[in-house]
């Protein structure tokens, strides 16, 4: 993303978040993502960067030792795990964990974190199941997109507990209501737009940013 675009994105986030600094991904995660996207780095480089985050190491080893990977023997080497997963799937796993851990975790008016993440993981699982049938190579990407498509909601709920809290309460209290329509009528913007800006500010993959910003599929991004 060029500097002008980045400046506009940050200005929009500052405006909507009322001057609050947008959360940032941990530097270790940012460095790891850069290595995963660097064709000159090898599995050893990635594993070394990964080792600085014990939580991610546990998740990676748990993933490659799951039935989905069909390992004959237990894998306890991070380098071996990185090679077995492949960079694309490892990047999606790292993103899913890092973004979830970076967003606000507490309750706010109209927002219950347990309810939110339960719905997000259910949606992500459904997306992965559909991809398994139609596009098996996109399973990890589909899961991450489904999990993070509404990632702006926790941020907005905490940054604007007064007016955005009322939006969420109206949405929860009106069966069949469309959250995006309520947001735009009350505030002039919506969570998909802000989520897209946050994704761009974090320099997440363009295809993931497109999913987050376009999951309502009407083409309106403002």
PDB file of C-alpha atoms in Angstrom, residues 106-201:
ATOM      1  CA  UNK A 106     -13.942  -7.499  27.118  1.00  0.00           C
ATOM      2  CA  UNK A 107     -17.688  -7.023  27.012  1.00  0.00           C
ATOM      3  CA  UNK A 108     -19.156  -3.690  25.887  1.00  0.00           C
ATOM      4  CA  UNK A 109     -22.698  -2.345  25.374  1.00  0.00           C
ATOM      5  CA  UNK A 110     -24.373  -4.630  22.849  1.00  0.00           C
ATOM      6  CA  UNK A 111     -21.254  -6.797  22.534  1.00  0.00           C
ATOM      7  CA  UNK A 112     -20.607 -10.140  24.236  1.00  0.00           C
ATOM      8  CA  UNK A 113     -17.209 -11.577  23.241  1.00  0.00           C
ATOM      9  CA  UNK A 114     -18.171 -15.213  23.820  1.00  0.00           C
ATOM     10  CA  UNK A 115     -21.232 -14.866  21.613  1.00  0.00           C
ATOM     11  CA  UNK A 116     -19.266 -13.020  18.948  1.00  0.00           C
ATOM     12  CA  UNK A 117     -16.404 -15.529  18.699  1.00  0.00           C
ATOM     13  CA  UNK A 118     -18.719 -18.522  18.878  1.00  0.00           C
ATOM     14  CA  UNK A 119     -20.541 -17.186  15.817  1.00  0.00           C
ATOM     15  CA  UNK A 120     -17.236 -16.336  14.103  1.00  0.00           C
ATOM     16  CA  UNK A 121     -15.795 -19.829  14.593  1.00  0.00           C
ATOM     17  CA  UNK A 122     -19.035 -21.438  13.429  1.00  0.00           C
ATOM     18  CA  UNK A 123     -18.981 -19.300  10.272  1.00  0.00           C
ATOM     19  CA  UNK A 124     -15.291 -20.079   9.723  1.00  0.00           C
ATOM     20  CA  UNK A 125     -15.928 -23.804  10.061  1.00  0.00           C
ATOM     21  CA  UNK A 126     -18.760 -23.647   7.557  1.00  0.00           C
ATOM     22  CA  UNK A 127     -16.571 -21.706   5.120  1.00  0.00           C
ATOM     23  CA  UNK A 128     -13.811 -24.295   5.432  1.00  0.00           C
ATOM     24  CA  UNK A 129     -16.277 -27.172   4.890  1.00  0.00           C
ATOM     25  CA  UNK A 130     -17.618 -25.569   1.729  1.00  0.00           C
ATOM     26  CA  UNK A 131     -14.087 -24.953   0.458  1.00  0.00           C
ATOM     27  CA  UNK A 132     -13.191 -28.572   1.172  1.00  0.00           C
ATOM     28  CA  UNK A 133     -15.910 -29.617  -1.273  1.00  0.00           C
ATOM     29  CA  UNK A 134     -15.409 -26.949  -3.931  1.00  0.00           C
ATOM     30  CA  UNK A 135     -11.829 -25.624  -3.643  1.00  0.00           C
ATOM     31  CA  UNK A 136      -9.741 -27.818  -1.296  1.00  0.00           C
ATOM     32  CA  UNK A 137      -6.626 -25.661  -1.673  1.00  0.00           C
ATOM     33  CA  UNK A 138      -8.523 -22.684  -0.224  1.00  0.00           C
ATOM     34  CA  UNK A 139      -9.621 -24.306   3.041  1.00  0.00           C
ATOM     35  CA  UNK A 140      -7.242 -22.343   5.283  1.00  0.00           C
ATOM     36  CA  UNK A 141      -7.948 -19.072   3.500  1.00  0.00           C
ATOM     37  CA  UNK A 142     -11.697 -19.635   3.712  1.00  0.00           C
ATOM     38  CA  UNK A 143     -11.495 -20.396   7.426  1.00  0.00           C
ATOM     39  CA  UNK A 144      -9.497 -17.234   8.134  1.00  0.00           C
ATOM     40  CA  UNK A 145     -11.804 -15.070   6.034  1.00  0.00           C
ATOM     41  CA  UNK A 146     -14.879 -16.435   7.786  1.00  0.00           C
ATOM     42  CA  UNK A 147     -13.312 -15.944  11.202  1.00  0.00           C
ATOM     43  CA  UNK A 148     -12.133 -12.362  10.647  1.00  0.00           C
ATOM     44  CA  UNK A 149     -14.742 -10.851   8.337  1.00  0.00           C
ATOM     45  CA  UNK A 150     -16.457  -9.046  11.251  1.00  0.00           C
ATOM     46  CA  UNK A 151     -13.235  -8.206  13.104  1.00  0.00           C
ATOM     47  CA  UNK A 152     -14.076  -4.484  13.299  1.00  0.00           C
ATOM     48  CA  UNK A 153     -17.093  -5.117  15.544  1.00  0.00           C
ATOM     49  CA  UNK A 154     -15.155  -5.668  18.813  1.00  0.00           C
ATOM     50  CA  UNK A 155     -13.016  -2.633  18.062  1.00  0.00           C
ATOM     51  CA  UNK A 156     -15.998  -0.393  17.316  1.00  0.00           C
ATOM     52  CA  UNK A 157     -17.948  -1.664  20.308  1.00  0.00           C
ATOM     53  CA  UNK A 158     -15.136  -0.573  22.633  1.00  0.00           C
ATOM     54  CA  UNK A 159     -14.200   2.644  20.839  1.00  0.00           C
ATOM     55  CA  UNK A 160     -17.798   3.904  20.589  1.00  0.00           C
ATOM     56  CA  UNK A 161     -19.784   2.274  23.401  1.00  0.00           C
ATOM     57  CA  UNK A 162     -22.492   4.941  23.301  1.00  0.00           C
ATOM     58  CA  UNK A 163     -23.653   5.127  19.682  1.00  0.00           C
ATOM     59  CA  UNK A 164     -22.263   1.850  18.326  1.00  0.00           C
ATOM     60  CA  UNK A 165     -23.556   0.048  21.392  1.00  0.00           C
ATOM     61  CA  UNK A 166     -27.062   1.238  20.500  1.00  0.00           C
ATOM     62  CA  UNK A 167     -26.581  -0.032  16.952  1.00  0.00           C
ATOM     63  CA  UNK A 168     -25.633  -3.483  18.209  1.00  0.00           C
ATOM     64  CA  UNK A 169     -28.523  -3.545  20.675  1.00  0.00           C
ATOM     65  CA  UNK A 170     -30.971  -2.644  17.908  1.00  0.00           C
ATOM     66  CA  UNK A 171     -29.515  -5.355  15.679  1.00  0.00           C
ATOM     67  CA  UNK A 172     -29.726  -8.039  18.366  1.00  0.00           C
ATOM     68  CA  UNK A 173     -33.243  -6.948  19.263  1.00  0.00           C
ATOM     69  CA  UNK A 174     -34.593  -7.017  15.713  1.00  0.00           C
ATOM     70  CA  UNK A 175     -34.772 -10.543  14.236  1.00  0.00           C
ATOM     71  CA  UNK A 176     -33.706 -10.593  10.607  1.00  0.00           C
ATOM     72  CA  UNK A 177     -32.252  -7.081  10.709  1.00  0.00           C
ATOM     73  CA  UNK A 178     -29.192  -6.266   8.611  1.00  0.00           C
ATOM     74  CA  UNK A 179     -26.388  -4.862  10.752  1.00  0.00           C
ATOM     75  CA  UNK A 180     -24.798  -2.983   7.882  1.00  0.00           C
ATOM     76  CA  UNK A 181     -28.039  -1.146   7.079  1.00  0.00           C
ATOM     77  CA  UNK A 182     -28.490  -0.118  10.722  1.00  0.00           C
ATOM     78  CA  UNK A 183     -24.874   1.077  10.934  1.00  0.00           C
ATOM     79  CA  UNK A 184     -25.060   3.190   7.812  1.00  0.00           C
ATOM     80  CA  UNK A 185     -28.397   4.724   8.765  1.00  0.00           C
ATOM     81  CA  UNK A 186     -27.169   5.655  12.243  1.00  0.00           C
ATOM     82  CA  UNK A 187     -23.488   6.408  11.652  1.00  0.00           C
ATOM     83  CA  UNK A 188     -22.824   6.732   7.923  1.00  0.00           C
ATOM     84  CA  UNK A 189     -20.321   3.866   7.822  1.00  0.00           C
ATOM     85  CA  UNK A 190     -20.319   0.136   8.501  1.00  0.00           C
ATOM     86  CA  UNK A 191     -18.160  -2.531  10.113  1.00  0.00           C
ATOM     87  CA  UNK A 192     -17.127  -4.050   6.770  1.00  0.00           C
ATOM     88  CA  UNK A 193     -15.728  -0.720   5.572  1.00  0.00           C
ATOM     89  CA  UNK A 194     -13.806  -0.132   8.815  1.00  0.00           C
ATOM     90  CA  UNK A 195     -12.634  -3.730   8.921  1.00  0.00           C
ATOM     91  CA  UNK A 196     -11.225  -3.331   5.433  1.00  0.00           C
ATOM     92  CA  UNK A 197      -9.350  -0.211   6.500  1.00  0.00           C
ATOM     93  CA  UNK A 198      -7.957  -1.967   9.570  1.00  0.00           C
ATOM     94  CA  UNK A 199      -6.867  -4.918   7.452  1.00  0.00           C
ATOM     95  CA  UNK A 200      -5.141  -2.568   5.010  1.00  0.00           C
ATOM     96  CA  UNK A 201      -3.463  -0.689   7.869  1.00  0.00           C
TER      97      UNK A 201
END
